[in-house]
Each structure stands twice: as C-alpha cells, then as structure tokens.
C-alpha cells in the first residue's frame, strides 16, 4: 500500500499484501527505494539519529512487496509497538525505531536482503 503508514499492530493470521489490487506486480517502480532509518533516541540532546540506506535491488512492485512481507515477519511484527514505517509513493521509506537493538535488527535485515538479492541476480 504505497503511501500508507504501516504499523505491525494489526492482528492478522496472514501477512497482508503491500500492493494495491490494481497494480501490476511486475511493473517497474517509478523511483528506486531509499530508506531513512530513524532512531528516536531520548537520551540525545540533538534528538533523532538518522541513517540513509539505498535498496537498489528492489525494482518492481512485486520485489517491494516481497521485501516488506519479509521485513514485517522478521523485524516489524516481533518488535510491535517499538517500530513503525511509512512507504511513500516517491520511493522513500521512513522507518522509525525506539531502541538501538531494533535499529541494528533493521540494518542487519536490510544488509542480508541486499546480499541475498545480489546472489539471485
């Protein structure tokens, strides 16, 4: 669901598709996916810490859907209440986490996803 906020707080037996019903899953994305990872650090005077992460291997709506299905299962749902994300129609994904441990989980997940995606190309 491009452009909608996602929160893993919804109780579901199956993970929802992140694609709108009228979108061809093989259609190329208009913009590359770029992730802004934000840690809301309450102990830091300057506020939040941000990291930019490119996701060049995600080129189609289906690849984006696959990424977020896995991300929900591995990272978002287990950390419910301490993570939220928004997928913009411009390809910018903002992920906000509450702890450094979750920030590390997000980074490790993305690194692993990128590595596995490179091997399958």
Coordinates of N, CA and C in Angstrom, one line a residue:
X1 N 0.8 -1.2 0.0 CA 0.0 0.0 0.0 C 0.9 1.2 0.0
X2 N 1.3 1.6 -1.1 CA 2.2 2.7 -1.3 C 1.5 4.0 -0.8
X3 N 2.3 4.7 0.0 CA 1.8 6.0 0.5 C 1.0 5.9 1.8
X4 N 0.8 4.7 2.3 CA 0.1 4.5 3.6 C 1.1 4.2 4.7
X5 N 0.7 4.5 5.9 CA 1.5 4.2 7.1 C 1.2 2.8 7.4
X6 N 2.3 2.1 7.8 CA 2.2 0.7 8.2 C 2.6 0.5 9.6
X7 N 1.8 -0.2 10.4 CA 2.2 -0.5 11.8 C 1.9 -2.0 12.0
X8 N 2.8 -2.7 12.5 CA 2.6 -4.1 12.7 C 1.6 -4.4 13.8
X9 N 0.9 -3.5 14.3 CA 0.0 -3.7 15.4 C -1.3 -4.4 15.0
X10 N -1.6 -4.6 13.7 CA -2.8 -5.3 13.3 C -2.6 -6.8 13.5
X11 N -3.6 -7.4 14.1 CA -3.6 -8.8 14.4 C -4.1 -9.5 13.1
X12 N -3.3 -10.3 12.5 CA -3.6 -11.0 11.3 C -3.0 -12.4 11.3
X13 N -3.7 -13.3 10.7 CA -3.1 -14.7 10.6 C -2.2 -14.8 9.4
X14 N -2.4 -14.0 8.4 CA -1.5 -14.0 7.2 C -1.0 -12.5 7.1
X15 N 0.1 -12.4 6.5 CA 0.7 -11.1 6.3 C 0.0 -10.4 5.1
X16 N -0.4 -9.2 5.2 CA -1.1 -8.5 4.1 C -0.2 -8.2 2.9
X17 N -0.8 -8.2 1.8 CA 0.0 -7.7 0.6 C 0.2 -6.2 0.7
X18 N 1.3 -5.7 0.4 CA 1.6 -4.3 0.4 C 1.3 -3.6 -0.9
X19 N 0.7 -4.4 -1.8 CA 0.3 -3.9 -3.1 C -1.1 -3.6 -3.2
X20 N -1.4 -2.5 -3.9 CA -2.8 -2.1 -4.2 C -3.3 -3.2 -5.2
X21 N -4.6 -3.5 -5.2 CA -5.1 -4.5 -6.1 C -5.0 -4.2 -7.5
X22 N -5.0 -2.9 -7.9 CA -5.0 -2.6 -9.3 C -3.6 -2.3 -9.9
X23 N -2.5 -2.7 -9.1 CA -1.1 -2.5 -9.6 C -0.6 -3.9 -10.1
X24 N 0.0 -3.8 -11.3 CA 0.6 -5.0 -11.8 C 1.9 -5.2 -11.0
X25 N 2.0 -6.4 -10.4 CA 3.2 -6.7 -9.5 C 4.5 -6.7 -10.3
X26 N 4.5 -6.9 -11.6 CA 5.8 -6.9 -12.4 C 6.1 -5.5 -12.9
X27 N 5.2 -4.5 -12.7 CA 5.5 -3.1 -13.1 C 6.7 -2.6 -12.4
X28 N 7.5 -1.9 -13.1 CA 8.7 -1.3 -12.5 C 8.3 -0.1 -11.7
X29 N 9.1 0.1 -10.6 CA 8.9 1.3 -9.7 C 9.3 2.5 -10.4
X30 N 8.6 3.6 -10.2 CA 9.0 4.9 -10.8 C 10.3 5.4 -10.2
X31 N 10.5 5.2 -8.9 CA 11.7 5.7 -8.2 C 12.3 4.5 -7.4
X32 N 13.7 4.5 -7.3 CA 14.3 3.5 -6.5 C 13.9 3.6 -5.0
X33 N 13.9 2.5 -4.3 CA 13.6 2.5 -2.9 C 14.8 3.1 -2.1
X34 N 14.5 4.1 -1.3 CA 15.5 4.6 -0.4 C 15.0 4.6 1.0
X35 N 15.7 4.1 2.0 CA 15.2 4.0 3.3 C 15.9 5.0 4.2
X36 N 15.1 5.7 5.0 CA 15.6 6.6 6.0 C 15.3 5.9 7.4
X37 N 16.3 5.5 8.0 CA 16.2 4.8 9.3 C 16.4 5.8 10.4
X38 N 15.4 6.0 11.2 CA 15.4 7.0 12.3 C 15.3 6.3 13.7
X39 N 16.3 6.6 14.5 CA 16.2 6.1 15.9 C 15.8 7.3 16.8
X40 N 14.7 7.2 17.4 CA 14.3 8.2 18.3 C 15.0 8.0 19.7
X41 N 16.1 8.6 19.8 CA 17.0 8.5 21.0 C 16.6 9.5 22.0
X42 N 15.9 9.1 23.1 CA 15.5 10.0 24.1 C 16.7 10.6 24.9
X43 N 17.8 10.0 24.9 CA 18.9 10.4 25.7 C 19.8 11.4 25.0
X44 N 19.6 11.6 23.7 CA 20.5 12.5 23.0 C 19.8 13.9 22.8
X45 N 20.6 14.9 23.2 CA 20.0 16.3 23.1 C 19.6 16.7 21.7
X46 N 20.4 16.3 20.7 CA 20.1 16.7 19.4 C 18.9 16.0 18.8
X47 N 18.4 15.0 19.5 CA 17.2 14.3 19.0 C 17.6 13.0 18.3
X48 N 16.9 12.8 17.2 CA 16.9 11.6 16.5 C 18.2 11.4 15.7
X49 N 18.6 10.1 15.6 CA 19.7 9.7 14.7 C 19.2 9.1 13.5
X50 N 19.7 9.6 12.3 CA 19.2 9.1 11.0 C 20.2 8.5 10.2
X51 N 19.9 7.4 9.4 CA 20.8 6.8 8.5 C 20.0 6.6 7.2
X52 N 20.7 6.9 6.1 CA 20.1 6.7 4.7 C 20.6 5.3 4.2
X53 N 19.7 4.5 3.7 CA 20.1 3.2 3.2 C 19.4 3.1 1.8
X54 N 20.2 2.8 0.8 CA 19.7 2.5 -0.6 C 19.3 1.1 -0.7
X55 N 18.3 0.8 -1.5 CA 17.8 -0.6 -1.7 C 17.7 -0.8 -3.2
X56 N 18.9 -0.8 -3.9 CA 18.9 -0.8 -5.4 C 18.3 -2.1 -6.0
X57 N 18.3 -3.2 -5.3 CA 17.8 -4.4 -5.8 C 16.3 -4.5 -6.0
X58 N 15.6 -3.6 -5.4 CA 14.1 -3.7 -5.4 C 13.7 -2.8 -6.6
X59 N 13.3 -3.4 -7.7 CA 13.0 -2.6 -8.9 C 11.5 -2.7 -9.3
X60 N 10.8 -3.7 -8.8 CA 9.4 -3.9 -9.2 C 8.5 -3.8 -8.0
X61 N 7.2 -3.7 -8.2 CA 6.2 -3.7 -7.1 C 6.2 -5.0 -6.4
X62 N 6.4 -6.1 -7.1 CA 6.5 -7.5 -6.5 C 7.7 -7.6 -5.6
X63 N 8.8 -7.1 -6.1 CA 10.0 -7.1 -5.2 C 9.9 -6.3 -4.0
X64 N 9.2 -5.1 -4.1 CA 8.9 -4.3 -2.9 C 8.0 -5.0 -2.0
X65 N 6.9 -5.7 -2.5 CA 6.0 -6.5 -1.7 C 6.7 -7.6 -1.0
X66 N 7.6 -8.3 -1.7 CA 8.4 -9.4 -1.1 C 9.3 -8.9 0.1
X67 N 9.9 -7.7 -0.2 CA 10.8 -7.1 0.8 C 10.0 -6.8 2.1
X68 N 8.8 -6.2 2.0 CA 8.1 -5.8 3.1 C 7.3 -6.9 3.8
X69 N 7.0 -8.0 3.0 CA 6.4 -9.2 3.7 C 7.5 -9.8 4.6
X70 N 8.7 -9.9 4.1 CA 9.8 -10.5 4.9 C 10.1 -9.6 6.1
X71 N 10.2 -8.3 5.8 CA 10.5 -7.3 6.9 C 9.5 -7.3 8.0
X72 N 8.2 -7.4 7.6 CA 7.1 -7.5 8.6 C 7.3 -8.7 9.5
X73 N 7.5 -9.9 8.8 CA 7.7 -11.1 9.6 C 8.9 -11.2 10.5
X74 N 10.0 -10.7 10.0 CA 11.3 -10.9 10.7 C 11.5 -9.7 11.7
X75 N 11.2 -8.5 11.4 CA 11.5 -7.3 12.2 C 10.3 -6.6 12.8
X76 N 9.4 -6.2 12.0 CA 8.3 -5.3 12.4 C 7.4 -6.0 13.4
X77 N 6.8 -7.1 13.1 CA 5.8 -7.7 14.0 C 6.5 -8.2 15.3
X78 N 7.7 -8.8 15.3 CA 8.2 -9.1 16.6 C 8.6 -7.9 17.5
X79 N 8.7 -6.7 16.9 CA 9.0 -5.5 17.7 C 7.8 -4.6 17.7
X80 N 6.6 -5.1 17.6 CA 5.4 -4.3 17.6 C 5.4 -3.3 18.8
X81 N 5.0 -2.1 18.5 CA 5.0 -1.0 19.4 C 6.2 -0.2 19.5
X82 N 7.3 -0.8 19.0 CA 8.6 -0.1 19.1 C 9.2 0.3 17.7
X83 N 8.4 0.0 16.7 CA 8.8 0.3 15.3 C 7.6 0.7 14.5
X84 N 7.8 1.6 13.5 CA 6.7 2.0 12.6 C 7.4 2.4 11.3
X85 N 6.7 2.3 10.2 CA 7.3 2.7 8.9 C 6.2 3.2 8.0
X86 N 6.7 4.1 7.1 CA 5.8 4.7 6.1 C 6.5 4.5 4.7
X87 N 5.7 4.1 3.8 CA 6.2 3.9 2.4 C 5.6 5.0 1.6
X88 N 6.4 5.9 1.1 CA 5.9 7.0 0.2 C 5.9 6.6 -1.2
X89 N 5.0 7.3 -2.0 CA 4.8 7.0 -3.4 C 6.1 7.4 -4.2
X90 N 6.9 8.2 -3.6 CA 8.2 8.6 -4.2 C 9.3 7.6 -4.0
X91 N 9.1 6.5 -3.3 CA 10.1 5.5 -3.1 C 10.9 5.7 -1.8
X92 N 10.5 6.8 -1.0 CA 11.2 7.0 0.3 C 10.4 6.2 1.3
X93 N 11.2 5.4 2.1 CA 10.6 4.6 3.2 C 11.2 5.2 4.4
X94 N 10.4 5.6 5.4 CA 10.9 6.1 6.7 C 10.5 5.0 7.7
X95 N 11.6 4.5 8.4 CA 11.4 3.5 9.4 C 11.9 4.2 10.7
X96 N 11.0 4.2 11.7 CA 11.3 4.8 13.0 C 11.3 3.7 14.0
X97 N 12.4 3.7 14.8 CA 12.6 2.7 15.8 C 12.9 3.3 17.1
X98 N 12.6 2.6 18.2 CA 12.7 3.2 19.6 C 13.9 2.8 20.3
X99 N 14.6 1.7 19.8 CA 15.8 1.2 20.6 C 17.0 1.0 19.6
X100 N 18.2 1.0 20.1 CA 19.3 0.7 19.3 C 19.4 -0.7 18.8
X101 N 18.8 -1.6 19.6 CA 18.7 -3.0 19.2 C 17.9 -3.2 18.0
X102 N 16.7 -2.5 18.0 CA 15.9 -2.7 16.8 C 16.5 -2.0 15.6
X103 N 17.2 -0.9 15.8 CA 17.9 -0.3 14.7 C 18.9 -1.2 14.1
X104 N 19.6 -2.0 14.9 CA 20.6 -3.0 14.5 C 19.9 -4.1 13.7
X105 N 18.7 -4.6 14.2 CA 17.9 -5.6 13.5 C 17.5 -5.2 12.1
X106 N 17.1 -3.9 12.0 CA 16.7 -3.4 10.7 C 17.9 -3.3 9.8
X107 N 19.0 -2.8 10.2 CA 20.2 -2.7 9.4 C 20.6 -4.1 8.9
X108 N 20.7 -5.1 9.9 CA 21.1 -6.4 9.6 C 20.1 -7.1 8.6
X109 N 18.9 -6.9 8.8 CA 17.9 -7.4 7.8 C 18.1 -6.9 6.4
X110 N 18.2 -5.6 6.3 CA 18.4 -5.0 5.0 C 19.7 -5.4 4.4
X111 N 20.8 -5.5 5.1 CA 22.1 -6.0 4.6 C 21.9 -7.4 4.1
X112 N 21.3 -8.3 4.8 CA 21.1 -9.7 4.4 C 20.2 -9.7 3.2
X113 N 19.1 -9.0 3.2 CA 18.2 -8.9 2.0 C 19.0 -8.5 0.7
X114 N 19.8 -7.5 0.9 CA 20.6 -7.0 -0.3 C 21.6 -8.0 -0.7
X115 N 22.2 -8.7 0.2 CA 23.2 -9.7 -0.1 C 22.5 -10.9 -0.8
X116 N 21.4 -11.4 -0.3 CA 20.7 -12.5 -0.9 C 20.1 -12.1 -2.3
X117 N 19.7 -10.9 -2.5 CA 19.1 -10.4 -3.7 C 20.2 -10.4 -4.8
X118 N 21.4 -9.9 -4.4 CA 22.6 -9.9 -5.4 C 22.9 -11.3 -5.9
X119 N 22.9 -12.3 -5.0 CA 23.2 -13.6 -5.4 C 22.2 -14.2 -6.4
X120 N 21.0 -13.8 -6.3 CA 19.9 -14.4 -7.2 C 19.8 -13.6 -8.5
X121 N 20.6 -12.6 -8.7 CA 20.5 -11.8 -10.0 C 21.4 -12.5 -11.0

